[in-house]
Amino acid sequence: MKSVLALVFAITTLHAATSTDWPRFLGPTGAAIVAESKVPLKWSDSENIVWKAEMPGPGSSSPIVFGDKVFITCWTGYGDKEGANDMSKLTRHLLCLNRADGQVLWDAKVPSAVEEDPWRGFITEHGYATHTPVTDGERVYVFFGKSGALAFDMAGKQLWQTSCGTNSGQRRWGSAASPIIHGDLLIVNANDESQTIFGLDKQSGKVAWKAEGDFGMAYGTPNIIKRDGVDDLVIAVPQEIWGMNPENGKLRWYAAHGLTGNVSPSVIPGDGVAYIFGGFPATRSVAVKLGGKGDTTASAILWDSNSSSYVPTPILKDGHLYVINDQGFAICIDAKTGQDVYRERVIIGARGGGKPFYASPVLIGDKLVCVSRRDGAYIIAAQPKFELLGNNVFDLDKSQFHGTPAISGDQLILRSDKAVYCVGTK
């Protein structure tokens, strides 16, 4: 009996997340916060780079880290370079890198299962690998839009593939939300593909539940937020925020927030409160009290503000929300009142045009790392007084940086359309 218990303990320990793991989009809790790390906050092509790994193609997803492995997605075959005009050759890649030196351990290739949205318009802004993988230490899960959700073992063997719909939104922008894990379920926001949120059995890929509805352009990654000992699956969609039972997808409560158009940032968890950012053509932000039953709008809306973010998800620290937005401003908002504490321009006229930030900021201790698309990473003090501490640029990489960095121990993993970088001290 003792030997059996020892084996169970060893297996459990093997797959348990550690403080150096960053297993999903925006980190272990979806808050993009690391309390303590010795990541150097100054880097360049030749300074504080542990390794650099060239990618077979571009991508807008973020890296994740588990144990000694880094996982990242990209795509090739169509739209990734000049003359790549044959959609039938579109292929997604899930790559596993050695965390120690960046060597590619394996490259799982997934041909496009159906015809995709064509390479034009806003698709060219982010491409066909926008969803960040998630891992439980036993398997790695990806969502590839119309090609569905897939599971791989840690050696790169595909275990299952499940379609989550093959439709397109009216604007044909593609999709962006990343999958998350809750217990034995992989939860997928397939808004663009089927206007459905799926709960998939992570062992088999079979549909455990699905929540269908006409919820518009909701591009944010769902989050599990605990309140009063209860886990709520929380997602912001245009006009409303939903609190669902993650075990069966049933709606517990909802509140009308008034953000129209598309909602791209993920919901930010607070102490009994959720913060929502986004909207179009006007961006706004709203604080919503969690919980209740049915329509909670009358009592749930705590404040709303014109200060917001279009794509990046802000950071909550010590009663303040830190925003980096599509107009190039860094904004600090009092999380209790919704009032601006400061608003300072960081970028004036982004290189290459377009919105200057897609990646979300990450917080390391009391410093924010804000990766811009084309103008480097800005280091900003996470305090109610604006202080720009630095701007780190890879002069040899002129491609776009869309992914949110992952923090693993004293290293920062950062991706561009060309490469993955490990920032740290050798």
XYZ file of C-alpha atoms in Angstrom:
426
model
C 0.000 0.000 0.000
C 2.821 2.409 0.864
C 4.452 1.866 -2.527
C 1.137 2.559 -4.294
C 0.639 5.762 -2.324
C 4.206 6.818 -3.096
C 3.590 6.240 -6.816
C 0.368 8.276 -6.713
C 2.174 11.056 -4.872
C 5.008 11.022 -7.419
C 2.590 11.232 -10.355
C 0.614 14.016 -8.690
C 3.789 15.929 -7.960
C 5.016 15.462 -11.525
C 1.967 17.185 -12.991
C 1.367 19.790 -10.282
C 1.854 23.369 -11.374
C 4.762 25.168 -9.722
C 5.535 28.827 -9.104
C 7.567 28.877 -12.326
C 4.678 27.700 -14.500
C 2.581 29.958 -16.705
C 0.102 27.379 -18.008
C -2.509 29.547 -19.760
C -3.257 32.963 -21.243
C -2.491 35.691 -18.653
C -0.903 33.231 -16.271
C -2.173 30.771 -13.644
C -5.185 32.825 -12.498
C -5.784 34.935 -15.587
C -4.568 38.064 -13.778
C -1.110 38.365 -15.461
C 0.596 39.012 -12.098
C 3.842 37.689 -10.628
C 4.490 38.872 -7.084
C 8.248 38.403 -7.208
C 10.775 37.723 -9.958
C 14.304 38.784 -10.851
C 13.527 39.154 -14.553
C 15.885 41.864 -15.885
C 13.781 44.795 -17.035
C 16.321 45.964 -19.581
C 17.059 43.973 -22.717
C 18.048 44.263 -26.384
C 19.306 42.034 -29.212
C 22.546 41.512 -27.300
C 21.656 42.192 -23.660
C 19.968 39.809 -21.202
C 18.910 37.302 -23.862
C 19.236 33.684 -22.714
C 18.103 32.301 -26.071
C 16.218 33.138 -29.253
C 14.205 30.582 -31.239
C 13.228 31.301 -34.839
C 9.631 30.341 -35.660
C 8.435 28.600 -38.854
C 5.676 31.208 -39.213
C 3.947 34.158 -37.537
C 1.350 34.170 -34.779
C -0.501 36.400 -32.316
C -0.912 33.856 -29.530
C 1.053 34.025 -26.296
C 3.620 31.525 -25.016
C 2.892 29.284 -22.050
C 5.364 27.478 -19.787
C 5.127 24.236 -17.830
C 8.159 22.683 -16.175
C 11.022 22.532 -18.659
C 8.844 23.198 -21.722
C 7.562 26.270 -23.562
C 4.547 25.933 -25.871
C 3.652 28.355 -28.666
C 1.492 28.335 -31.801
C 2.001 29.815 -35.253
C 0.802 29.216 -38.805
C 2.288 28.668 -42.264
C 1.238 28.038 -45.858
C -1.225 30.861 -46.473
C -0.868 34.588 -45.822
C 2.363 34.124 -43.888
C 4.628 35.443 -46.641
C 4.611 36.986 -50.087
C 3.025 34.696 -52.671
C 1.392 32.344 -50.136
C -2.072 32.621 -51.691
C -3.349 29.027 -51.621
C -5.722 28.659 -48.660
C -5.653 24.866 -48.951
C -2.067 24.934 -47.643
C -2.943 26.730 -44.396
C -1.350 24.817 -41.504
C -1.275 25.568 -37.788
C 1.665 24.554 -35.628
C 1.914 23.778 -31.931
C 5.587 23.923 -31.018
C 7.254 22.651 -27.875
C 10.551 24.361 -27.000
C 13.152 23.369 -24.466
C 12.910 26.046 -21.781
C 16.667 25.816 -21.106
C 17.908 26.693 -24.588
C 14.912 27.276 -26.901
C 15.531 24.204 -29.050
C 12.411 22.865 -30.800
C 11.577 19.522 -29.182
C 8.621 18.868 -31.461
C 6.361 20.610 -33.970
C 2.785 19.300 -34.268
C 1.297 20.392 -37.596
C -2.482 20.698 -38.031
C -3.783 21.265 -41.579
C -6.801 23.554 -41.790
C -9.921 21.394 -41.540
C -12.194 23.708 -43.538
C -12.002 26.873 -45.615
C -10.949 29.784 -43.426
C -11.738 33.474 -43.517
C -9.682 34.915 -46.403
C -6.402 36.776 -45.931
C -7.718 40.310 -46.192
C -8.998 43.128 -44.013
C -8.513 42.736 -40.258
C -7.418 39.103 -40.585
C -4.099 40.497 -41.815
C -3.719 42.276 -38.458
C -3.546 39.081 -36.399
C -3.587 36.021 -38.671
C -4.589 32.410 -38.012
C -2.833 31.556 -34.729
C -4.403 33.891 -32.188
C -5.489 31.483 -29.447
C -3.034 30.784 -26.616
C -2.633 27.100 -25.631
C -3.391 25.792 -22.138
C -1.892 22.831 -20.291
C -2.601 20.780 -17.191
C 0.872 19.205 -17.239
C -0.426 15.973 -18.790
C -1.721 17.371 -22.073
C -1.558 20.566 -24.085
C -4.811 21.927 -25.524
C -5.258 24.354 -28.388
C -8.163 26.018 -30.149
C -7.661 26.625 -33.856
C -10.966 28.323 -34.720
C -12.786 26.542 -37.542
C -10.356 23.626 -37.235
C -11.614 23.052 -33.705
C -10.125 22.232 -30.323
C -7.318 19.687 -30.078
C -5.394 17.842 -27.374
C -1.782 16.655 -27.531
C 0.277 14.670 -25.083
C 3.515 16.140 -23.809
C 5.449 14.336 -26.552
C 3.413 16.012 -29.311
C 1.052 13.153 -30.192
C -2.435 14.347 -31.173
C -5.045 12.720 -28.928
C -8.298 14.170 -30.201
C -9.822 16.939 -32.325
C -13.338 18.341 -31.824
C -15.107 20.823 -34.075
C -16.574 23.869 -32.322
C -18.311 25.176 -35.440
C -17.234 26.443 -38.847
C -19.238 29.660 -39.235
C -17.894 33.198 -39.545
C -18.956 36.449 -37.976
C -20.447 39.080 -40.234
C -17.150 40.968 -40.462
C -15.011 37.837 -40.959
C -12.387 39.001 -38.465
C -11.623 35.486 -37.251
C -11.601 34.539 -33.573
C -9.212 35.124 -30.708
C -10.368 33.731 -27.338
C -8.091 31.192 -25.659
C -9.270 27.960 -24.026
C -9.089 27.454 -20.257
C -9.246 24.397 -18.022
C -11.662 23.854 -15.144
C -11.451 20.491 -13.449
C -12.027 17.823 -16.098
C -13.287 20.325 -18.669
C -11.702 22.357 -21.435
C -13.800 25.502 -21.866
C -13.791 27.166 -25.287
C -15.371 30.451 -26.367
C -16.296 29.662 -29.994
C -18.084 32.936 -30.492
C -17.105 33.447 -34.117
C -17.462 29.810 -35.158
C -20.865 28.967 -33.646
C -21.977 31.583 -31.094
C -21.407 28.868 -28.512
C -19.350 28.336 -25.363
C -18.284 24.685 -25.061
C -17.394 22.551 -22.107
C -15.379 19.637 -23.536
C -14.262 16.550 -21.648
C -10.512 17.084 -21.639
C -9.784 13.346 -21.749
C -11.871 12.522 -24.821
C -12.828 15.842 -26.430
C -16.518 14.920 -26.222
C -18.989 17.754 -25.650
C -20.001 17.750 -21.973
C -22.142 20.864 -22.360
C -22.631 23.824 -24.645
C -24.171 27.228 -24.057
C -25.626 28.633 -27.257
C -26.910 32.133 -27.935
C -26.631 35.209 -30.074
C -23.874 36.907 -28.091
C -22.198 38.904 -30.827
C -18.507 39.701 -31.061
C -17.139 38.454 -27.737
C -13.411 37.869 -28.240
C -12.299 37.736 -24.617
C -11.021 34.618 -22.874
C -13.445 33.427 -20.151
C -12.222 33.248 -16.578
C -13.115 31.264 -13.463
C -13.740 33.667 -10.589
C -14.470 32.421 -7.084
C -17.015 34.309 -4.977
C -18.506 33.155 -1.686
C -16.914 29.736 -2.171
C -18.566 29.294 -5.584
C -16.762 29.111 -8.924
C -18.352 31.249 -11.618
C -17.409 31.025 -15.279
C -17.418 34.730 -16.167
C -17.342 36.226 -19.642
C -18.158 39.673 -20.989
C -20.120 39.821 -24.239
C -21.433 42.925 -25.994
C -24.037 44.582 -23.727
C -23.843 41.981 -20.912
C -21.620 40.090 -18.483
C -22.529 36.470 -17.712
C -21.872 34.363 -14.626
C -22.266 30.682 -15.511
C -21.961 27.356 -13.753
C -18.712 25.953 -15.201
C -19.863 22.380 -14.541
C -22.859 22.533 -16.884
C -22.811 25.895 -18.687
C -26.075 27.083 -17.088
C -26.491 30.833 -16.604
C -26.589 31.828 -12.929
C -26.659 35.621 -13.239
C -26.124 38.391 -15.749
C -25.897 42.180 -15.816
C -26.218 44.718 -18.621
C -23.056 46.832 -18.931
C -23.708 48.785 -22.126
C -20.424 48.127 -23.980
C -21.379 47.791 -27.626
C -19.690 46.425 -30.737
C -16.935 43.954 -29.873
C -15.533 43.132 -26.441
C -11.958 41.846 -26.657
C -10.240 42.210 -23.235
C -10.796 39.429 -20.718
C -12.733 40.114 -17.527
C -10.426 41.253 -14.702
C -11.115 39.531 -11.362
C -11.243 41.621 -8.208
C -12.487 41.073 -4.659
C -16.132 40.240 -5.335
C -15.992 42.528 -8.362
C -15.283 42.042 -12.062
C -13.949 44.806 -14.306
C -14.935 44.944 -17.975
C -13.119 46.855 -20.705
C -13.679 47.210 -24.439
C -16.457 48.127 -26.819
C -16.698 49.813 -30.204
C -16.947 52.453 -31.618
C -16.626 53.958 -28.137
C -14.535 52.062 -25.590
C -15.691 52.052 -21.983
C -14.998 50.331 -18.674
C -17.433 49.055 -16.046
C -17.163 47.602 -12.540
C -19.686 44.859 -11.794
C -20.485 43.196 -8.483
C -20.255 39.423 -8.849
C -22.946 36.935 -7.964
C -26.667 36.962 -7.431
C -29.392 35.294 -9.448
C -30.931 36.224 -12.774
C -30.759 39.845 -13.900
C -28.608 41.714 -11.367
C -28.149 44.926 -13.351
C -29.933 47.210 -10.876
C -27.562 46.404 -8.025
C -24.457 45.088 -9.800
C -23.165 48.072 -11.770
C -20.809 49.951 -9.441
C -19.370 52.494 -11.895
C -18.713 53.080 -15.560
C -16.082 55.206 -17.271
C -14.958 56.463 -20.669
C -11.391 55.303 -19.931
C -10.769 51.920 -21.458
C -8.713 49.502 -23.525
C -9.676 48.084 -26.916
C -7.652 44.837 -27.000
C -5.186 44.527 -24.055
C -6.532 43.303 -20.712
C -5.605 45.751 -17.892
C -3.927 44.870 -14.587
C -5.454 45.275 -11.109
C -2.996 46.089 -8.303
C -3.553 47.620 -4.871
C -6.902 49.192 -5.716
C -5.818 50.584 -9.087
C -6.398 49.424 -12.651
C -3.478 49.922 -15.030
C -4.411 50.283 -18.679
C -2.379 50.452 -21.863
C -4.718 51.309 -24.717
C -5.119 51.456 -28.479
C -4.500 55.199 -28.541
C -1.057 54.827 -26.983
C -2.009 56.033 -23.484
C -1.059 54.574 -20.130
C -3.961 55.117 -17.723
C -4.323 54.508 -14.014
C -7.920 54.166 -12.746
C -9.121 54.098 -9.150
C -10.764 50.667 -8.985
C -13.258 51.792 -6.336
C -14.576 54.903 -8.089
C -13.654 54.511 -11.764
C -11.963 57.911 -11.773
C -8.728 58.475 -13.685
C -5.670 58.917 -11.468
C -3.457 59.687 -14.448
C -3.494 59.489 -18.243
C -0.162 59.806 -20.024
C 0.756 59.258 -23.652
C 3.369 56.530 -24.133
C 3.474 56.282 -27.935
C 3.015 59.112 -30.408
C 2.568 57.820 -33.942
C 3.271 54.077 -33.706
C 5.807 52.691 -36.153
C 4.012 51.118 -39.104
C 0.633 52.635 -38.221
C -2.390 50.868 -36.739
C -3.225 50.368 -33.088
C 0.001 50.391 -31.037
C -0.871 47.659 -28.482
C -2.405 44.183 -28.827
C -0.501 42.378 -26.048
C -1.742 42.718 -22.486
C 0.588 44.104 -19.806
C 2.073 41.776 -17.218
C 2.936 42.832 -13.681
C 6.254 41.780 -12.129
C 6.343 42.972 -8.533
C 5.637 46.687 -8.857
C 6.556 47.100 -12.518
C 4.440 46.712 -15.634
C 5.828 45.224 -18.833
C 3.796 46.589 -21.753
C 4.734 45.082 -25.125
C 3.798 47.233 -28.114
C 3.260 45.854 -31.578
C 6.189 47.592 -33.276
C 7.874 49.963 -30.818
C 9.349 47.711 -28.162
C 8.364 46.910 -24.588
C 7.650 49.780 -22.196
C 8.433 49.367 -18.502
C 6.095 51.439 -16.327
C 5.943 51.745 -12.541
C 2.755 50.210 -11.127
C 1.962 53.136 -8.873
C -0.610 55.949 -8.887
C 2.010 58.366 -10.239
C 3.130 57.844 -13.845
C 6.771 56.870 -14.266
C 8.191 55.443 -17.482
C 11.211 53.366 -16.508
C 12.417 52.132 -19.885
C 11.765 51.028 -23.457
C 13.367 47.827 -24.707
C 13.629 47.280 -28.470
C 14.895 44.406 -30.596
C 16.445 46.383 -33.449
C 16.991 43.225 -35.518
C 13.338 42.161 -35.351
C 11.004 44.494 -37.252
C 8.050 42.102 -37.171
C 4.936 42.524 -35.039
C 4.804 41.615 -31.345
C 1.237 40.619 -30.484
C 1.642 38.010 -27.754
C 1.479 38.713 -24.037
C 4.744 37.624 -22.329
C 4.913 34.626 -20.013
C 6.862 34.842 -16.744
C 8.665 31.713 -15.573
C 10.818 32.086 -12.481
C 13.355 34.786 -13.272
C 12.772 34.653 -17.018
C 10.366 36.375 -19.387
C 9.274 34.542 -22.562
C 8.291 36.898 -25.377
C 7.192 36.181 -28.936
C 7.104 38.119 -32.201
C 5.977 37.074 -35.667
C 9.520 35.843 -36.266
C 10.892 34.421 -33.042
C 10.489 33.523 -29.378
C 12.865 35.231 -26.935
C 13.879 34.241 -23.427
C 14.847 37.306 -21.404
C 16.943 36.636 -18.321
C 20.440 36.569 -16.940
C 22.768 33.837 -18.155
